[in-house]
Each structure stands twice: as structure tokens, then as C-alpha cells.
Short mmCIF file of C-alpha atoms and ligand atoms in Angstrom, two decimals:
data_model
loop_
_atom_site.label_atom_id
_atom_site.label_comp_id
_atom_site.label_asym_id
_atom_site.label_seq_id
_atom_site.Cartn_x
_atom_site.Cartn_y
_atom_site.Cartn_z
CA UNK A 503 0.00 0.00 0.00
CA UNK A 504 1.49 3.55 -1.07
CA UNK A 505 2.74 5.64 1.53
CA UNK A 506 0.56 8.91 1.07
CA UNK A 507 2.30 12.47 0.50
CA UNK A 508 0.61 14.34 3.37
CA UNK A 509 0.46 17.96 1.30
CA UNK A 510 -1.95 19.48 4.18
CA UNK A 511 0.93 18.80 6.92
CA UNK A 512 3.82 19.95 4.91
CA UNK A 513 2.42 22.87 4.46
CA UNK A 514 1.46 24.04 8.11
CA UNK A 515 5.34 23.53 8.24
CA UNK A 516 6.10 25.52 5.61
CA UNK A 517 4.24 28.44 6.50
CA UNK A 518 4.95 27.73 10.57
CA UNK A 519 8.47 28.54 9.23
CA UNK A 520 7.67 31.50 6.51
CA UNK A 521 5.80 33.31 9.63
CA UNK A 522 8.97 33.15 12.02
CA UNK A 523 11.00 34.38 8.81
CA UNK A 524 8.35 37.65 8.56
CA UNK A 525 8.13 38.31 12.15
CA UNK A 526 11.70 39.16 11.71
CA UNK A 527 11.11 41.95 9.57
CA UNK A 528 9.49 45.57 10.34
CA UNK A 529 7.84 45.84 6.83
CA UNK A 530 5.36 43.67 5.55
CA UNK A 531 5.19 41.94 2.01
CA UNK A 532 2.20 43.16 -0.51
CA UNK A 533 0.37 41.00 -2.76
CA UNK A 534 -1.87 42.00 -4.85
CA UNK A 535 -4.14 39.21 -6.86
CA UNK A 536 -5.89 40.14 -9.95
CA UNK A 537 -8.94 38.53 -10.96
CA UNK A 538 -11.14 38.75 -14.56
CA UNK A 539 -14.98 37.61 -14.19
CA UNK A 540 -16.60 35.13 -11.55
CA UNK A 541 -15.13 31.82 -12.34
CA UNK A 542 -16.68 29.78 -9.26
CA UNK A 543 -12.99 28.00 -9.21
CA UNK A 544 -11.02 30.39 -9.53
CA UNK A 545 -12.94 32.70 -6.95
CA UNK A 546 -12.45 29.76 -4.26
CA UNK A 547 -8.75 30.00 -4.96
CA UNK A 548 -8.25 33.61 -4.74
CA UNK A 549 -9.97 33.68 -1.65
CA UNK A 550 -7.87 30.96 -0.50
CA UNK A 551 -4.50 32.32 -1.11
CA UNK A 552 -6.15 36.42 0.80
CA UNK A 553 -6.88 33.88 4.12
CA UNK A 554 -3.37 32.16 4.04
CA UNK A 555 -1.60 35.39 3.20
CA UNK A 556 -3.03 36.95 5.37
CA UNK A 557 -3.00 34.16 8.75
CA UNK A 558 0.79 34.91 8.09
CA UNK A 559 1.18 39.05 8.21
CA UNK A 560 1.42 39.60 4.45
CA UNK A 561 -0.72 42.12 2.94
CA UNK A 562 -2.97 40.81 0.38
CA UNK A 563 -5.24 42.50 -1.79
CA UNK A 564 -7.75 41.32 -4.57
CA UNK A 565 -8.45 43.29 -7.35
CA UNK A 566 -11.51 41.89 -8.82
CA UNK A 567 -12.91 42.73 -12.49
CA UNK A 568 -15.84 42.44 -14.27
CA UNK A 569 -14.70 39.25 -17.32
CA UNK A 570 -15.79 42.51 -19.42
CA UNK A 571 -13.00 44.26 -18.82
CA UNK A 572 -10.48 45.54 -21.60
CA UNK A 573 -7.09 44.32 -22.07
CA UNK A 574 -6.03 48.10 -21.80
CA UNK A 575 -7.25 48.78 -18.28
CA UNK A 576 -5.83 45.37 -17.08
CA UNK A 577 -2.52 46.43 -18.29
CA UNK A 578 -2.55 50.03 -16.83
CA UNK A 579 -3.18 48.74 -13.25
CA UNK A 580 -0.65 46.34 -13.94
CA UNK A 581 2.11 48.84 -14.84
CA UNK A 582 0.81 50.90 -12.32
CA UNK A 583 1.32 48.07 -9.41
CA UNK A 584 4.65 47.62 -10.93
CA UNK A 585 5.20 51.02 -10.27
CA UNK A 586 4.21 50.71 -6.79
CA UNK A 587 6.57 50.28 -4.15
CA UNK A 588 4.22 49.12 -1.56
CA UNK A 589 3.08 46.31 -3.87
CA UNK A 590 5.93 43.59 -3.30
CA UNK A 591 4.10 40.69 -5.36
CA UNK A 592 1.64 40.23 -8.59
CA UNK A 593 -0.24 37.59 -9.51
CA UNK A 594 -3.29 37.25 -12.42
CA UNK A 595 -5.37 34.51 -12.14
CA UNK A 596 -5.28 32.45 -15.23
CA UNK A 597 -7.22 31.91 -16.77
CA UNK A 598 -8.21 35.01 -18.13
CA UNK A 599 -11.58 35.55 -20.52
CA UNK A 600 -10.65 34.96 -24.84
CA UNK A 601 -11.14 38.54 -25.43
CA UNK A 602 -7.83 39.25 -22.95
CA UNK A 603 -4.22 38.25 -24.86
CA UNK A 604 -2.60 36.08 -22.05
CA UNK A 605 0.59 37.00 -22.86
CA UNK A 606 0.10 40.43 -23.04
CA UNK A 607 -1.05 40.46 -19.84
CA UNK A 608 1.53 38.11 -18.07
CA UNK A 609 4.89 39.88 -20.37
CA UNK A 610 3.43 43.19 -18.40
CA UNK A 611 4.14 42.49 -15.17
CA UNK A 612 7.44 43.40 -13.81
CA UNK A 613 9.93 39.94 -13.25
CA UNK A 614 10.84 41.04 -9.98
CA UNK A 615 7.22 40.76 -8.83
CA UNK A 616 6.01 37.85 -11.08
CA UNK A 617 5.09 35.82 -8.33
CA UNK A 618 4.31 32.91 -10.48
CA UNK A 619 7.65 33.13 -12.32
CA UNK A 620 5.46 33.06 -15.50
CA UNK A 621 7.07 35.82 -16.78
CA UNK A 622 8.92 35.39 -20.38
CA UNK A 623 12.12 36.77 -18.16
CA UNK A 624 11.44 34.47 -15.09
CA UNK A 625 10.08 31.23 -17.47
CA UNK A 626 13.20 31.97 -20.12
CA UNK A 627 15.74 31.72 -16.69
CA UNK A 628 14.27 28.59 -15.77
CA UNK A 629 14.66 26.88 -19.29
CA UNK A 630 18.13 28.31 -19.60
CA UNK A 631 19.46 27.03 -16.08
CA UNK A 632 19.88 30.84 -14.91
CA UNK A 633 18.39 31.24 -11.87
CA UNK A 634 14.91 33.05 -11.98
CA UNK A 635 13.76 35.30 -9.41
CA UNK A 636 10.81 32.77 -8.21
CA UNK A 637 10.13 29.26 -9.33
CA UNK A 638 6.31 28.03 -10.38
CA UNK A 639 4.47 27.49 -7.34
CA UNK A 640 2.87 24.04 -8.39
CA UNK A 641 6.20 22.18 -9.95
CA UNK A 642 8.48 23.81 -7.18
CA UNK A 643 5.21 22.25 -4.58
CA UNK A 644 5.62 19.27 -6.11
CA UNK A 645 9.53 18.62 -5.63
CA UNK A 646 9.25 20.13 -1.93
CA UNK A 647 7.10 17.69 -1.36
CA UNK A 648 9.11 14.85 -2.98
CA UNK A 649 12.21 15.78 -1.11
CA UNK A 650 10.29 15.95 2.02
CA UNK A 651 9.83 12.44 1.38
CA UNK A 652 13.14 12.13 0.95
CA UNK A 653 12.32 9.92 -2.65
CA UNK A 654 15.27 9.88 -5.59
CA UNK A 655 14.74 11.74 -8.81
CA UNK A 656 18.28 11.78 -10.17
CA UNK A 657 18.10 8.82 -12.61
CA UNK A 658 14.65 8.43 -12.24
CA UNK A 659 12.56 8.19 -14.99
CA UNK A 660 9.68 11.11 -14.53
CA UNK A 661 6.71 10.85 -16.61
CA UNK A 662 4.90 14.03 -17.02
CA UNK A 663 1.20 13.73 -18.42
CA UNK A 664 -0.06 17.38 -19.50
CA UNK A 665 2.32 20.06 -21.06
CA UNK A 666 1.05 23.20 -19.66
CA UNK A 667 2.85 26.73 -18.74
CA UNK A 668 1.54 26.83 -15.19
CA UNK A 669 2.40 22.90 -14.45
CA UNK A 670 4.00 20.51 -17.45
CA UNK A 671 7.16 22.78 -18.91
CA UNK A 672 8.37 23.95 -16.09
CA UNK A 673 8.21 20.74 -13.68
CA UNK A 674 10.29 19.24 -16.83
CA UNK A 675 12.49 21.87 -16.74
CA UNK A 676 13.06 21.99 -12.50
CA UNK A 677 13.14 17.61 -13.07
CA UNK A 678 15.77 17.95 -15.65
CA UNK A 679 17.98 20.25 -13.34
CA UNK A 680 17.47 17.69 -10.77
CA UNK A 681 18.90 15.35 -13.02
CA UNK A 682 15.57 13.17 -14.01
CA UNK A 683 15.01 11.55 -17.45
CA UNK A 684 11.67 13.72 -18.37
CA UNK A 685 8.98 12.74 -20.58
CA UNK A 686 6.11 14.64 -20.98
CA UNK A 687 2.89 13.71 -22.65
CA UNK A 688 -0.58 15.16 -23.64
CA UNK A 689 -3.70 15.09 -25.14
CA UNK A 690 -1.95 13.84 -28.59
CA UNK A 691 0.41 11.13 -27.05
CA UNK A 692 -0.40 7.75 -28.86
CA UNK A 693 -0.35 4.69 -26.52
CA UNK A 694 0.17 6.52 -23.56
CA UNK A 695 -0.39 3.92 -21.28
CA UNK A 696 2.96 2.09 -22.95
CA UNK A 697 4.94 5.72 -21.65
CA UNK A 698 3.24 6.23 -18.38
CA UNK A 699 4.02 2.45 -17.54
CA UNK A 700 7.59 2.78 -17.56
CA UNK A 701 7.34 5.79 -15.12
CA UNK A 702 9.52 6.13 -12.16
CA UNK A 703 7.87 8.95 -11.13
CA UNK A 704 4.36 9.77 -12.77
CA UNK A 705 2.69 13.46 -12.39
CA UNK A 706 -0.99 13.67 -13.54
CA UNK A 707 -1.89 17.11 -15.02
CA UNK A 708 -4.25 17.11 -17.18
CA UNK A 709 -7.97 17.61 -14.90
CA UNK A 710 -10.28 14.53 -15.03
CA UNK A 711 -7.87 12.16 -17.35
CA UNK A 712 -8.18 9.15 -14.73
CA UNK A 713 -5.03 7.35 -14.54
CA UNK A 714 -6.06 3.52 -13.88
CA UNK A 715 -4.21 0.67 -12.51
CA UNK A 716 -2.78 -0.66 -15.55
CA UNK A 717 -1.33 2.33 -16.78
CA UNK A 718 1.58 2.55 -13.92
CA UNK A 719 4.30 0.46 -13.14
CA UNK A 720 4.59 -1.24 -9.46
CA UNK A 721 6.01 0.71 -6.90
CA UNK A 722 6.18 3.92 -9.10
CA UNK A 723 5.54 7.13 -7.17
CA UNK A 724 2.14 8.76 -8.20
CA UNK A 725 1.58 12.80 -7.87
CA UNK A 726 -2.17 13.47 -8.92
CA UNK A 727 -2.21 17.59 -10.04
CA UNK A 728 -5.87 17.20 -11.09
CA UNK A 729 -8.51 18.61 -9.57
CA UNK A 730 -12.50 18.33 -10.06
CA UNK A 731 -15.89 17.48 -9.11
CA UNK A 732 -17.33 14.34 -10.00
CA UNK A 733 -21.05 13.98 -10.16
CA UNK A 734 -21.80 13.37 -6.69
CA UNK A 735 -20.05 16.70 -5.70
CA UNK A 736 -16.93 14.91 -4.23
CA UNK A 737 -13.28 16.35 -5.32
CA UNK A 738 -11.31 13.74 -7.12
CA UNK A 739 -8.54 14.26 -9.14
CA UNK A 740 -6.33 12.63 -12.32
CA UNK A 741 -5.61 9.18 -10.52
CA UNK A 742 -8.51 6.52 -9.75
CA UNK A 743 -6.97 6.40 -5.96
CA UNK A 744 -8.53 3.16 -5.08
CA UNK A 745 -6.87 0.98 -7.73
CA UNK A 746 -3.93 2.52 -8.04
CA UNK A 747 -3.01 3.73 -4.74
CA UNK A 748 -2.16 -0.84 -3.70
CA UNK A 749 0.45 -0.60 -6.47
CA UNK A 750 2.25 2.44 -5.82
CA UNK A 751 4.99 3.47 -3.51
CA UNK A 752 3.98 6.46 -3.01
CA UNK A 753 0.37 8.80 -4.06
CA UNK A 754 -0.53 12.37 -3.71
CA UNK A 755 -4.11 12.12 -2.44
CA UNK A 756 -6.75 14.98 -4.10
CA UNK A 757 -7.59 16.87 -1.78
CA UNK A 758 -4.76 17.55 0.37
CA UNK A 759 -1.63 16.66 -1.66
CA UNK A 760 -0.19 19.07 -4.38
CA UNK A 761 -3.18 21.72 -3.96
CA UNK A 762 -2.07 22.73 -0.37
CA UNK A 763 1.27 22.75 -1.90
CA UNK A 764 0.65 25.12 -4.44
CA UNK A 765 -0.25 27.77 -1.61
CA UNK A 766 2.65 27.37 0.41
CA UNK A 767 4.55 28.17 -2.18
CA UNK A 768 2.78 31.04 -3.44
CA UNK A 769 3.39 32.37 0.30
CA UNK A 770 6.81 31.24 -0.10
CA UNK A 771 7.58 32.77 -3.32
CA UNK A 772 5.97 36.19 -2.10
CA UNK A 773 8.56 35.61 1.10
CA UNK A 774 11.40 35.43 -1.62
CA UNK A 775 10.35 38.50 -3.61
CA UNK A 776 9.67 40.94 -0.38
CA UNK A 777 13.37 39.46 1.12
CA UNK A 778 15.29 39.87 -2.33
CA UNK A 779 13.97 43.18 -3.59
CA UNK A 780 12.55 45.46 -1.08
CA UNK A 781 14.79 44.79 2.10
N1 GUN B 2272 -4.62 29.10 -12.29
C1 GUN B 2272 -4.41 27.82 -11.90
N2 GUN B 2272 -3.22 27.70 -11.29
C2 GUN B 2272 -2.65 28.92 -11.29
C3 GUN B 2272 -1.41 29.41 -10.79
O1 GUN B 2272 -0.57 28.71 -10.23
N3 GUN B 2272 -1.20 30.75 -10.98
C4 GUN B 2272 -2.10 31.55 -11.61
N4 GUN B 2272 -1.79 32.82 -11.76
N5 GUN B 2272 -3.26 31.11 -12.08
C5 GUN B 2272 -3.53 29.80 -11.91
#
């Protein structure tokens, strides 16, 4: 039976440990979330990350638009938050309605307060080796959570299934630099139950792809990314925990795995950006 990757405990110890760090300090950090329209998900997350930043003295702020909105306003408050010294941290919820170019939006805001490290300066460091200013909060979740657990990725084999900028590209990137073999797949990969079975490490990232018991290898360690509601209401993510969860070594349970992560590093990150720039 898989030994579960507790995401919920890790990450009262992470921000136990990111409070001590702030109480050190006479300023506070500032971040300020921007979110487009009323996206019931995306809402619950926002919210989420004000209640945790602010449990740990950072200043958090949500700017919240009607999905109306034009590109051009969006990117005025944006340069004018960059602008802002009291504003130590930026983050736009993705994602963002058509009419809004993503990149547009994201390629605004300044590097040293791209809280995501989305940024093309921040995203361009990471694929390059350079060090960015902040890593991606749910691949750099992800490997705090594997090292907590003290499990090997040099040499291992990671299978990544979903190639996205907030979660697939750069956890290859971060696994490569940690010396993994990195595979990623997606919506096109043919026979991907032949790749996913010869995983070492296999990361789910796709929302609502269920990863069954005879597309993983024994004893392979299983991080589930996805998140959803099924049709009784109850969260479940990528991986079909019951059957699979016997055969691995280790799972990431949804809820209460990566998702948990994801905001501890957020708070993290934000930590990183007040400490390295406005000190
Ligand atoms: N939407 C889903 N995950 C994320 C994330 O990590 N950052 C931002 N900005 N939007 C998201």
C-alpha cells in the first residue's frame, strides 16, 4: 500500500516557518491578486490564497474585475502596481476571458514581482538554467514535497502527463535540473499507457484524465495535479486512488496533496520577492 504524501501537513510547516521568517522583519510583504470575471474556481482560490496570506502578516489585496473588462485597463493597473513600491508581489489569475491576450497580460508584469515566475524573463531563466527570481508554485510544490519524502529523482525516470505553462514545462524543466530523465505527454500522445508504464515517477496534469491501474508500473511514485468534481459533488482528481493507490509506492491524495502545496509556495515565493527586492 502507497505511503501517502501528506500535502496538508507539509504545508502548516512551511508556513509555521515562513511566519517566524516575517516576524523578523518591520515591513510587511504586498500582494496584490488580480482577478477577470466570476469563475466559481477560480474565486475559491483567490480567496484561499487572501486567508493564508493573510493568517501569516502579508498584505494581500484582490483586485476583482468584471470578465468585461479591456485588455487596456488590465494592463494600466498592472504597470501601475509595478510602479508601486508598496506592492511587493503580482499575480493574475489564469485563466483570463478569450477577449484578454494572455501574454500580453503576463509579459506586463514586472519579473521582480512575477510571483508565479510566468514571466517570459522568469520562465526563459528557468529553461536556460539561470536562476529566476521565483520558481512556479505548483512544480516547485511538487519537488518540496518529494524531497520531504526524501524519494530519488536523479536517474529516475519522470513521466509528465499534460504540457502546460503553469504545471507541465516547467516541472520538466526543475526535473531535468534535478537530473531526471523527463517525458512529458498530452492530449496527442499515442499509446500513452505504454509511456506512463515505464514511469519512475508519474505526475498527472491534465484535470479529469483518470489514470487507472494498468497504466503505472509497481512501486512507481504517483503525484495526482488534477482537480475536479465528480457527479456526486466529491473532489477527485487525475488518478482513480482506489486501484492505483495498492500498487504504488507512493500517491498524492486529491484533496490535500499538491493543492495545499501550491499555496505554500505562493506564500513562499511572495517571502522570496519581499526578502530579495525590497529589504
Ligand atoms: N490558475 C491555476 N493555477 C494557477 C497558478 O498557479 N497561478 C495563476 N496565476 N493562475 C492559476
Amino acid at each position: 500500500m502507497a505511503i501517502i504524501l501528506d500535502g496538508k501537513s507539509l504545508r502548516e510547516k512551511i508556513l509555521t516557518e515562513l511566519k517566524a521568517r516575517l516576524e523578523k522583519y518591520d515591513k510587511k510583504p504586498t500582494l496584490v491578486v488580480i482577478l477577470v470575471g466570476d469563475n466559481p474556481a477560480s474565486k475559491i482560490y483567490v480567496n484561499n490564497k487572501k486567508k493564508t496570506a493573510e493568517n501569516l502578516g502579508i498584505n494581500s489585496i484582490i483586485i476583482n474585475y468584471p470578465a468585461d473588462i479591456s485588455e487596456k485597463v488590465l494592463l494600466e493597473k498592472i504597470q501601475e502596481l509595478n510602479e508601486d513600491d508598496q506592492v511587493t508581489a503580482i499575480l493574475v489569475q489564469l485563466p483570463l476571458p478569450k477577449h484578454i491576450n494572455k501574454f500580453k497580460v503576463i509579459n506586463a508584469i514586472s519579473p521582480q514581482k512575477d510571483v508565479d515566475g510566468f514571466t517570459p524573463e522568469n520562465a526563459g531563466k528557468l529553461f536556460t538554467g539561470e536562476k529566476p527570481y521565483v520558481y512556479p508554485c505548483t512544480p516547485k510544490g511538487i519537488i518540496r514535497l518529494l524531497d520531504e519524502y526524501k524519494i530519488p529523482i536523479e536517474e529516475q525516470h519522470a513521466v509528465i502527463v499534460g504540457r502546460s505553462n503553469i504545471v507541465g514545462k516547467p516541472l520538466a524543466q526543475m526535473l531535468l535540473q534535478r537530473n531526471a530523465t523527463v517525458t512529458i505527454c498530452h492530449s496527442r500522445t499515442k499509446n500513452l499507457s505504454d509511456i506512463t508504464k515505464t514511469a519512475d515517477i508519474l505526475v498527472s496534469a491534465v484535470g479529469g484524465k483518470i489514470i487507472g491501474k494498468n497504466m503505472i508500473k509497481p512501486n512507481c511514485v504517483v503525484i495526482d495535479v488534477g482537480i475536479f468534481k465528480d457527479e456526486n459533488g466529491k473532489t477527485r482528481g487525475d488518478v482513480n486512488f482506489e486501484e492505483v493507490s495498492p500498487l504504488a509506492s507512493y500517491i498524492s491524495p486529491v484533496p490535500g496533496g499538491v493543492g495545499p502545496m501550491t499555496i505554500a509556495m505562493l506564500m513562499s515565493n511572495t517571502v522570496e520577492l519581499f526578502e530579495k527586492n525590497h529589504l
